[in-house]
Amino acid sequence: MKFFIDTANLAQIKEANDLGILDGVTTNPSLMAKEGIKGTDNVMQHYKAICEIVEGDVSAEVISIDFDGMIREGEMLAAIDEKIVVKIPMIKDGIKAIKYLTSMGIKTNCTLVFGPGQAILAAKAGATYLSPFIGRLDDISYDGMDLIAQIVQIYAVQGYQTQILAASIRNPIHIIKAAQYGAHVITSPLESILALIKHPLTDSGLEKFLADHKKNNS
Ligand code: G3P
């Protein structure tokens, strides 16, 4: 399973990349706004800066909601760097845009996915990645992980090539379950990735090893 970080914060992207386990980055307009990145030129430069840090794919989201606008933006974003994946919302024109961009050899990430029917359509259109939003489903008392399991099964039965990118991750359990259920990728805030490292028995065990070594060598 690939690990993407879900942020536009360059320091956090560098910190995750330094761990040596980072496979890519996802962003969205809310994450860009959180970093105060505004205006087309600044947005483009910020994506370029992200691409210079990481080796893998970098999702950059369009803000148009009509076919022509999405294509125009998608082509502009894809021209920034070959790592750019154009993130397109799961709406009618979005499906058409995914189909078109895919035919032009541009990678796409179908976002704002909350149901299995949407997952089927995105795969049919040829999306490179599909982003089901686990946490936002949990927020409204649906089990986001059930959706991941359902899509994994459908894609396996149908032989779809689209990679399932579990998004809207809120905690380390989401990451563990996404791996267990067969998601191809998770995208997560840095905090939940780092939380995977922590175990109280690791900390107390290390403390004892170091104390015993010190006692033995003093
Ligand atoms: O990037 C899309 C997704 O990961 C958003 O997460 O926490 O805003 O639901 P969240």
PDB file of N, CA, C and O and ligand atoms in Angstrom, residues 6 26-28 31 87 111 133 136 167-170 187, ligand 1:
ATOM      1  N   ASP A   6      -1.616  14.025   3.048  1.00  0.00           N
ATOM      2  CA  ASP A   6      -2.748  14.867   2.642  1.00  0.00           C
ATOM      3  C   ASP A   6      -2.562  16.258   3.224  1.00  0.00           C
ATOM      4  O   ASP A   6      -3.126  16.588   4.266  1.00  0.00           O
ATOM      5  N   THR A  26      -1.328  14.472  -1.640  1.00  0.00           N
ATOM      6  CA  THR A  26      -2.617  14.950  -2.156  1.00  0.00           C
ATOM      7  C   THR A  26      -2.910  16.303  -1.529  1.00  0.00           C
ATOM      8  O   THR A  26      -2.562  16.540  -0.372  1.00  0.00           O
ATOM      9  N   THR A  27      -3.540  17.164  -2.309  1.00  0.00           N
ATOM     10  CA  THR A  27      -3.963  18.466  -1.792  1.00  0.00           C
ATOM     11  C   THR A  27      -5.404  18.668  -2.222  1.00  0.00           C
ATOM     12  O   THR A  27      -5.947  17.880  -2.998  1.00  0.00           O
ATOM     13  N   ASN A  28      -6.011  19.699  -1.697  1.00  0.00           N
ATOM     14  CA  ASN A  28      -7.323  20.129  -2.187  1.00  0.00           C
ATOM     15  C   ASN A  28      -7.428  21.629  -1.931  1.00  0.00           C
ATOM     16  O   ASN A  28      -6.554  22.193  -1.249  1.00  0.00           O
ATOM     17  N   LEU A  31      -7.021  22.657   1.700  1.00  0.00           N
ATOM     18  CA  LEU A  31      -5.651  22.522   2.232  1.00  0.00           C
ATOM     19  C   LEU A  31      -4.764  23.653   1.711  1.00  0.00           C
ATOM     20  O   LEU A  31      -3.900  24.149   2.446  1.00  0.00           O
ATOM     21  N   LYS A  87      -6.858  16.293 -10.001  1.00  0.00           N
ATOM     22  CA  LYS A  87      -7.927  15.822  -9.122  1.00  0.00           C
ATOM     23  C   LYS A  87      -9.245  16.440  -9.585  1.00  0.00           C
ATOM     24  O   LYS A  87      -9.378  17.660  -9.685  1.00  0.00           O
ATOM     25  N   THR A 111     -12.226  12.621  -7.034  1.00  0.00           N
ATOM     26  CA  THR A 111     -12.370  12.945  -5.613  1.00  0.00           C
ATOM     27  C   THR A 111     -13.834  13.137  -5.218  1.00  0.00           C
ATOM     28  O   THR A 111     -14.715  13.165  -6.064  1.00  0.00           O
ATOM     29  N   PHE A 133     -13.930   9.097   0.598  1.00  0.00           N
ATOM     30  CA  PHE A 133     -13.672   9.890   1.808  1.00  0.00           C
ATOM     31  C   PHE A 133     -14.187   9.149   3.044  1.00  0.00           C
ATOM     32  O   PHE A 133     -15.360   9.259   3.407  1.00  0.00           O
ATOM     33  N   ARG A 136     -15.275  11.466   6.378  1.00  0.00           N
ATOM     34  CA  ARG A 136     -16.524  12.240   6.229  1.00  0.00           C
ATOM     35  C   ARG A 136     -17.750  11.336   6.259  1.00  0.00           C
ATOM     36  O   ARG A 136     -18.838  11.777   6.640  1.00  0.00           O
ATOM     37  N   ALA A 167      -9.112   8.203   1.372  1.00  0.00           N
ATOM     38  CA  ALA A 167      -8.870   9.604   1.746  1.00  0.00           C
ATOM     39  C   ALA A 167      -9.739   9.984   2.940  1.00  0.00           C
ATOM     40  O   ALA A 167     -10.532   9.174   3.414  1.00  0.00           O
ATOM     41  N   SER A 168      -9.548  11.223   3.385  1.00  0.00           N
ATOM     42  CA  SER A 168     -10.252  11.711   4.574  1.00  0.00           C
ATOM     43  C   SER A 168      -9.950  10.788   5.765  1.00  0.00           C
ATOM     44  O   SER A 168     -10.840  10.391   6.499  1.00  0.00           O
ATOM     45  N   ILE A 169      -8.677  10.461   5.874  1.00  0.00           N
ATOM     46  CA  ILE A 169      -8.189   9.616   6.979  1.00  0.00           C
ATOM     47  C   ILE A 169      -8.094  10.499   8.223  1.00  0.00           C
ATOM     48  O   ILE A 169      -7.571  11.610   8.158  1.00  0.00           O
ATOM     49  N   ARG A 170      -8.580  10.003   9.338  1.00  0.00           N
ATOM     50  CA  ARG A 170      -8.597  10.825  10.554  1.00  0.00           C
ATOM     51  C   ARG A 170      -7.749  10.249  11.684  1.00  0.00           C
ATOM     52  O   ARG A 170      -7.502  10.915  12.682  1.00  0.00           O
ATOM     53  N   THR A 187      -4.156   8.338   1.848  1.00  0.00           N
ATOM     54  CA  THR A 187      -3.603   9.679   2.005  1.00  0.00           C
ATOM     55  C   THR A 187      -4.034  10.176   3.362  1.00  0.00           C
ATOM     56  O   THR A 187      -5.201  10.086   3.739  1.00  0.00           O
TER      57      THR A 187
HETATM   58  O1  G3P B   1      -7.938  15.431   0.318  1.00  0.00           O
HETATM   59  C1  G3P B   1      -9.222  14.948   0.503  1.00  0.00           C
HETATM   60  C2  G3P B   1      -9.535  14.414   1.873  1.00  0.00           C
HETATM   61  O2  G3P B   1      -8.485  13.647   2.358  1.00  0.00           O
HETATM   62  C3  G3P B   1     -10.118  15.411   2.837  1.00  0.00           C
HETATM   63  O3  G3P B   1     -10.068  15.001   4.185  1.00  0.00           O
HETATM   64  O4  G3P B   1     -10.311  15.441   6.607  1.00  0.00           O
HETATM   65  O5  G3P B   1     -11.099  17.178   4.966  1.00  0.00           O
HETATM   66  O6  G3P B   1     -12.345  15.046   5.259  1.00  0.00           O
HETATM   67  P1  G3P B   1     -10.992  15.704   5.306  1.00  0.00           P
END
